[in-house]
CSV table of C-alpha atoms in Angstrom, one decimal:
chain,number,residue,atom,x,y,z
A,1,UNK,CA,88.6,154.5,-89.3
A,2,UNK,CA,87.5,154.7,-85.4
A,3,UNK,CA,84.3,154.3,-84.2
A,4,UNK,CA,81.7,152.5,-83.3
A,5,UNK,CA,79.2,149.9,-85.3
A,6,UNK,CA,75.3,149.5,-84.9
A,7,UNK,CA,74.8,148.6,-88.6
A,8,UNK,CA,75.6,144.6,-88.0
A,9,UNK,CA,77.0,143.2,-84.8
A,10,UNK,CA,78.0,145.7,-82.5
A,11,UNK,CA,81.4,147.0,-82.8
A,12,UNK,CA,84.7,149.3,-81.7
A,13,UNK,CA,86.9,149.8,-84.5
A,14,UNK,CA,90.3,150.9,-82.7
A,15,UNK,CA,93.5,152.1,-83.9
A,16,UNK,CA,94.7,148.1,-82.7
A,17,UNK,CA,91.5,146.5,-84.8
A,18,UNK,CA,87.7,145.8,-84.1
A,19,UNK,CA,86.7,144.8,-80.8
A,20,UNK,CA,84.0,144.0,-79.1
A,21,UNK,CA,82.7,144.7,-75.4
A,22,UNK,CA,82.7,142.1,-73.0
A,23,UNK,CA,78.7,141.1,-71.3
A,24,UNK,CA,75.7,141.2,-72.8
A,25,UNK,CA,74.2,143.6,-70.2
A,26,UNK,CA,77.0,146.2,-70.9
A,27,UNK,CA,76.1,146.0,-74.6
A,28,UNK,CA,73.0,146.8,-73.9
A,29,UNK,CA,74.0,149.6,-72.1
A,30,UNK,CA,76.0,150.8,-75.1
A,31,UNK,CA,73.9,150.2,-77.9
A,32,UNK,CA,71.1,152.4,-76.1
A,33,UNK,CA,73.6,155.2,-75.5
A,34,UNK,CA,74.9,154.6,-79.2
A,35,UNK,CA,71.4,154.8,-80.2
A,36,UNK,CA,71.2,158.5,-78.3
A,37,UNK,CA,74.8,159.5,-79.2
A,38,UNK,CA,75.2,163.5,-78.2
A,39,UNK,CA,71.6,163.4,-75.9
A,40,UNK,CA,70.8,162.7,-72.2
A,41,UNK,CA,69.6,159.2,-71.4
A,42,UNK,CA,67.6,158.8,-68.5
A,43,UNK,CA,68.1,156.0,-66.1
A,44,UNK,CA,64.4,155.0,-66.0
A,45,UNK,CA,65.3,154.6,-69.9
A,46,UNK,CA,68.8,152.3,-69.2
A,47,UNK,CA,66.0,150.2,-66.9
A,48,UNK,CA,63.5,149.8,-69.1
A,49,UNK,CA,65.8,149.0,-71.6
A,50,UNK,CA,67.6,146.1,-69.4
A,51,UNK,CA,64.8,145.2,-67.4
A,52,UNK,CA,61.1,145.6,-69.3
A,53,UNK,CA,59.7,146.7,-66.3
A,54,UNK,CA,60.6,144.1,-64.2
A,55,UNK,CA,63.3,145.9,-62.6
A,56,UNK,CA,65.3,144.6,-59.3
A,57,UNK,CA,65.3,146.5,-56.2
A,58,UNK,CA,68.7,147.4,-57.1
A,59,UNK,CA,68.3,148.2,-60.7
A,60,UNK,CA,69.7,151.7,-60.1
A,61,UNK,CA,72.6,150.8,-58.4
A,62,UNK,CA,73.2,147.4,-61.4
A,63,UNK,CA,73.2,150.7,-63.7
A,64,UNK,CA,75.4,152.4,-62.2
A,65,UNK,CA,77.8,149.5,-61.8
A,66,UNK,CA,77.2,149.0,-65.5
A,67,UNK,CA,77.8,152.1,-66.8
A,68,UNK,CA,80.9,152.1,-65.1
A,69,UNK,CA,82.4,148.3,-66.3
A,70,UNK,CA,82.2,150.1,-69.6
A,71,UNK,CA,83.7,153.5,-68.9
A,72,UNK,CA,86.5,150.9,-67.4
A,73,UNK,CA,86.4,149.0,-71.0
A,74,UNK,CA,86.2,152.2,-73.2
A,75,UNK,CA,88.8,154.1,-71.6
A,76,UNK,CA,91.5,150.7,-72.3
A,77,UNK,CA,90.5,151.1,-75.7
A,78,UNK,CA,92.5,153.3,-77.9
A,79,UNK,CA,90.8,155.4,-80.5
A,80,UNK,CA,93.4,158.1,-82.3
A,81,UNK,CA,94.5,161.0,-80.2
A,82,UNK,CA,92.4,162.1,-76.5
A,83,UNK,CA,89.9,164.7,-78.9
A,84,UNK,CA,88.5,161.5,-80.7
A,85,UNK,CA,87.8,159.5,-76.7
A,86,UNK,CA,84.1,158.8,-76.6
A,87,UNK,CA,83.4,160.0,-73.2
A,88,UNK,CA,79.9,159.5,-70.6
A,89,UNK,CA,79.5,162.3,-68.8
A,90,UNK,CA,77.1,161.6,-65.8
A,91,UNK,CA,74.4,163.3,-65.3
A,92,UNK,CA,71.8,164.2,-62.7
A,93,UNK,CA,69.7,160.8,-62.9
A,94,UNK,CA,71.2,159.9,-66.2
A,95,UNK,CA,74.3,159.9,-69.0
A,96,UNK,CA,75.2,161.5,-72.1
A,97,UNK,CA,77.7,159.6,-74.3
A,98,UNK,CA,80.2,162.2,-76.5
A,99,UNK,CA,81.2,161.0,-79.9
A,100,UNK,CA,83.0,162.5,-82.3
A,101,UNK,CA,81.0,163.4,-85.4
A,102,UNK,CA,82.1,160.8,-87.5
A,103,UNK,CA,82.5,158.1,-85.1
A,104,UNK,CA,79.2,156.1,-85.4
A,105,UNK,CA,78.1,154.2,-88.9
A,106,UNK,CA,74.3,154.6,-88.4
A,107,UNK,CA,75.1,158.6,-88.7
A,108,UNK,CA,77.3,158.1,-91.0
A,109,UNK,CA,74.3,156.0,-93.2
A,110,UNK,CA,71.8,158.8,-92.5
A,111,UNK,CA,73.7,161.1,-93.8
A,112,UNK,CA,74.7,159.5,-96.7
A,113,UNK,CA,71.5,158.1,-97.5
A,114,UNK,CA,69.8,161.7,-97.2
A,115,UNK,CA,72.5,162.9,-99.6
A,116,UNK,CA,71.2,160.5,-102.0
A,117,UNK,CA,68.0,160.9,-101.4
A,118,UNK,CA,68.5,164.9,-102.2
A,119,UNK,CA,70.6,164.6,-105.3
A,120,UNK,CA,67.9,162.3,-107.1
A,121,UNK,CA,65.3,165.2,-106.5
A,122,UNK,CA,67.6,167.3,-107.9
A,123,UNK,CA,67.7,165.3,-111.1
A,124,UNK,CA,72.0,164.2,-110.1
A,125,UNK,CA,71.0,161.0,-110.8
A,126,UNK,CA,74.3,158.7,-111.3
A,127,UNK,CA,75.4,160.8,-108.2
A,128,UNK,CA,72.4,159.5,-106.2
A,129,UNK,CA,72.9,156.3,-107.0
A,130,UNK,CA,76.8,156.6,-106.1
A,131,UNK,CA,75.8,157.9,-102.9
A,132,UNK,CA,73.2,155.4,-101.9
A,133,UNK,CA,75.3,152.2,-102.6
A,134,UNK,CA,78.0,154.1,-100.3
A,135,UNK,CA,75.4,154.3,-97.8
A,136,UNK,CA,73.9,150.7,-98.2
A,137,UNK,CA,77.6,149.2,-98.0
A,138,UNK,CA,78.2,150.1,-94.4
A,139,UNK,CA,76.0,147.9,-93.3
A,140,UNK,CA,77.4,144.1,-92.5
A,141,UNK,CA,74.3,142.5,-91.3
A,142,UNK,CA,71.3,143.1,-89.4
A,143,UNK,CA,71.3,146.0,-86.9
A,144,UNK,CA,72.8,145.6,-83.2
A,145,UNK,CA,73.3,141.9,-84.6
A,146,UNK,CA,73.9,139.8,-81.5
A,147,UNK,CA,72.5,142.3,-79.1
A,148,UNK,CA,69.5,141.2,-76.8
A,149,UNK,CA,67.2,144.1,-77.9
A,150,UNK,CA,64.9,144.8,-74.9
A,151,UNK,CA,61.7,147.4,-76.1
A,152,UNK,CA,63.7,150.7,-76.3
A,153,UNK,CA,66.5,149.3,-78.5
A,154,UNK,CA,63.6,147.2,-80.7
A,155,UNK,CA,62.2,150.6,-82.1
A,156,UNK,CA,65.7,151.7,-82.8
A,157,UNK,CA,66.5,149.1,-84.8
A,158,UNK,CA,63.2,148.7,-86.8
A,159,UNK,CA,63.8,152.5,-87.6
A,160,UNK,CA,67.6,151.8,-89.0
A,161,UNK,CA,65.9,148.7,-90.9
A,162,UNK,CA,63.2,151.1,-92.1
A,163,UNK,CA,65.6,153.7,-93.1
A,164,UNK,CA,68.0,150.9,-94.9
A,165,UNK,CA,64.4,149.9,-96.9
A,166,UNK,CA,64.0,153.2,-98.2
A,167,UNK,CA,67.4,153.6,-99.3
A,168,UNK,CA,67.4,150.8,-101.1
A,169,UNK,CA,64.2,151.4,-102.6
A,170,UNK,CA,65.3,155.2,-103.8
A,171,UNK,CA,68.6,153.2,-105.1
A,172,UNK,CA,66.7,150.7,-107.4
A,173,UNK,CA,65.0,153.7,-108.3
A,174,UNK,CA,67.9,155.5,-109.5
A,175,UNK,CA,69.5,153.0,-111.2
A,176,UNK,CA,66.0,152.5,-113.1
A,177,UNK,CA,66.0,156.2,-114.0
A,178,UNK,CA,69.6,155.1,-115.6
A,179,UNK,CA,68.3,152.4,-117.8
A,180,UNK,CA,70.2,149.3,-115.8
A,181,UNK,CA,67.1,147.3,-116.0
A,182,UNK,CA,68.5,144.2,-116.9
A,183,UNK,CA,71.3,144.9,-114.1
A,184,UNK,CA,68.8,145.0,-110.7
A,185,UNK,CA,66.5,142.4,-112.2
A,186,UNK,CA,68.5,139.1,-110.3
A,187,UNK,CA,68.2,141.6,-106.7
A,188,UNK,CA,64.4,142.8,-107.5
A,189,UNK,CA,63.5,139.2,-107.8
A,190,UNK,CA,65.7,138.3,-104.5
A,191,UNK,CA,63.8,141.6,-103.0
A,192,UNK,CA,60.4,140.4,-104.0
A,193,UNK,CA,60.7,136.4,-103.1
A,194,UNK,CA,62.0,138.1,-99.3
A,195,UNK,CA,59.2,141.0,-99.2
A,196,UNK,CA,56.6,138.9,-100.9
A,197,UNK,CA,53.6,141.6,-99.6
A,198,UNK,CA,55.9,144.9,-101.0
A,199,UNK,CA,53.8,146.3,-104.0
A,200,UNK,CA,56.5,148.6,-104.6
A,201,UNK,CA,59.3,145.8,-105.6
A,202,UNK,CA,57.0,144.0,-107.4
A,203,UNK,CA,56.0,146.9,-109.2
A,204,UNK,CA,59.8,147.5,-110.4
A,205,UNK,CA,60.7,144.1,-111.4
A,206,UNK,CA,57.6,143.7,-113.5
A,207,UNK,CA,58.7,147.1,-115.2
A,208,UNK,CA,62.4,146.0,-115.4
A,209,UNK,CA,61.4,142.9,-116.7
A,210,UNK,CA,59.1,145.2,-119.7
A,211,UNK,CA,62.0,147.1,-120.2
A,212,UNK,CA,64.4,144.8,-120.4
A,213,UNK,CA,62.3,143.3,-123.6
A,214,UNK,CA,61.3,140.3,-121.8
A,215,UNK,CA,57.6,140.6,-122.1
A,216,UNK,CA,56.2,137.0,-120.9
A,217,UNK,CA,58.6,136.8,-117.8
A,218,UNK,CA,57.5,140.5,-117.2
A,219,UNK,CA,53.1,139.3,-117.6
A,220,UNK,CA,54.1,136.2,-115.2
A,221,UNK,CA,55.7,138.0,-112.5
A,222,UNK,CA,52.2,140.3,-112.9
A,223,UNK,CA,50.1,137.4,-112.9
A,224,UNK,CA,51.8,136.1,-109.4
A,225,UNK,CA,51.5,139.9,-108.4
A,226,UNK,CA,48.0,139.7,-109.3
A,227,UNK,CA,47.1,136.0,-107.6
A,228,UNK,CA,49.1,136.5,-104.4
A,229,UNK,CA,47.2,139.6,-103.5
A,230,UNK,CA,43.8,138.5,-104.4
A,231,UNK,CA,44.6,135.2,-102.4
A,232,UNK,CA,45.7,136.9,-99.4
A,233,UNK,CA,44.5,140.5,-98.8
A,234,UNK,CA,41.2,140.2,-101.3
A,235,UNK,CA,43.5,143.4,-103.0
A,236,UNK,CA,43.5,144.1,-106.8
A,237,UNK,CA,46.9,145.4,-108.3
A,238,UNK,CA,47.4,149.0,-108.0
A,239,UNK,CA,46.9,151.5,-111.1
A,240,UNK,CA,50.5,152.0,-111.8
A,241,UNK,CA,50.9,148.3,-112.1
A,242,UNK,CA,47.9,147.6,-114.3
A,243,UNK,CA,49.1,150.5,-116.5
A,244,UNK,CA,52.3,148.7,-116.8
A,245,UNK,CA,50.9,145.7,-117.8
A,246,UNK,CA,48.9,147.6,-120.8
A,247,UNK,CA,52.1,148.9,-121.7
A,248,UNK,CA,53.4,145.5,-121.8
A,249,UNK,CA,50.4,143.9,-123.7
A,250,UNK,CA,50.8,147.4,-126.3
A,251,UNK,CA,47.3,148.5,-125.4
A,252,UNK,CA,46.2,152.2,-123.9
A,253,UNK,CA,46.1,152.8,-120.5
């Protein structure tokens, strides 16, 4: 499939392979229009992007040379039939990158992700989960890997990483709904020992662990809960996980 890739390295995937673009400056310059696929992006926006407000007195004019070092690279790239050719369009103190709909994997992701999100309200659980792990595989890595993020492009990628969180967190969910406790307890406790201050995955191992019928694992990984937040935040457990551990001990809630 053609298109570009935000959701790892940076990436054109070509009728002739993957490829990558050639500077660090004009990935820059594609990752923030990739980021804006379909709207107008300002120049001021391109140089605060590249610059941080330290622009040079020819910043507009490096822009301009930029953007067009990548319309050069773009256009020698061959992506299907001339319908599916990304295209900027210039525009009155700014540029507007075309894509065809399916031709960037952080859409892609949304979509999917949304899907999944959707059909486990709905009570579709097996589907949701199908739909999330589709979602969650297109990523290869961290977003705009090997791309020097300047300040526009870091809020982009903490909201894909956000995103990717809370798809995975709705996916554990689902498969929880579908009794594969034992199955996502080895990730949960990968989860947990990365995100050591996220209640939430806590909170599901502990309750895997309980439903998996291994009860002392499940009132140790409480106990570490329970010591790491009084330790560091002065926090107690929430209710939800204090309720589990009563269900683990057998007492009322």
């Amino acid at each position: 499939m053609t298109g570009f890739g935000v959701l790892g390295p940076l990436e054109l995937h070509t009728t002739l392979g993957t490829r990558t673009i050639r500077g660090p400056k004009l990935r820059k310059v594609l990752a923030l229009l990739l980021s804006r696929a379909g709207r107008f992006v300002p120049v001021d926006l391109l140089m605060d992007e590249l610059w941080a407000g330290h622009r040079p007195q020819t910043a507009v004019m490096t822009v301009r040379t930029h953007v067009y070092h990548l319309r050069k690279q773009l256009a020698a790239e061959q992506f299907g039939d001339a319908a599916r050719q990304p295209v900027i369009e210039g525009r009155p103190n700014g540029y507007l990158l075309r894509l065809p709909d399916d031709f960037l994997d952080a859409a892609a992701f949304t979509r999917q992700a949304r899907l999944g999100t959707e059909l486990l309200h709905q009570g579709r659980t097996q589907d949701s989960a199908d739909a999330l792990r589709a979602a969650l595989a297109l990523w290869r890595g961290p977003a705009l890997e090997g791309v020097e993020c300047g300040p526009v492009l870091e809020g982009y990628v903490a909201r894909l990483e956000e995103q990717r969180q809370r798809a995975l967190e709705t996916r554990l969910e689902a498969d929880a709904r579908l009794g594969r406790h034992r199955e996502i307890i080895c990730e949960l406790r990968s989860l947990v020992a990365a995100n050591p201050f996220n209640e939430w995955l806590h909170t599901r191992l502990i309750d895997a662990l309980r439903c998996s019928g291994r009860r002392a694992e499940a009132l140790g990984a409480y106990q570490s809960l329970r010591a790491l937040l009084e330790t560091e935040l002065g926090l107690e457990p929430s209710l939800e996980v204090r309720r589990i551990r009563c269900q683990i001990l057998g007492r009322a809630a």
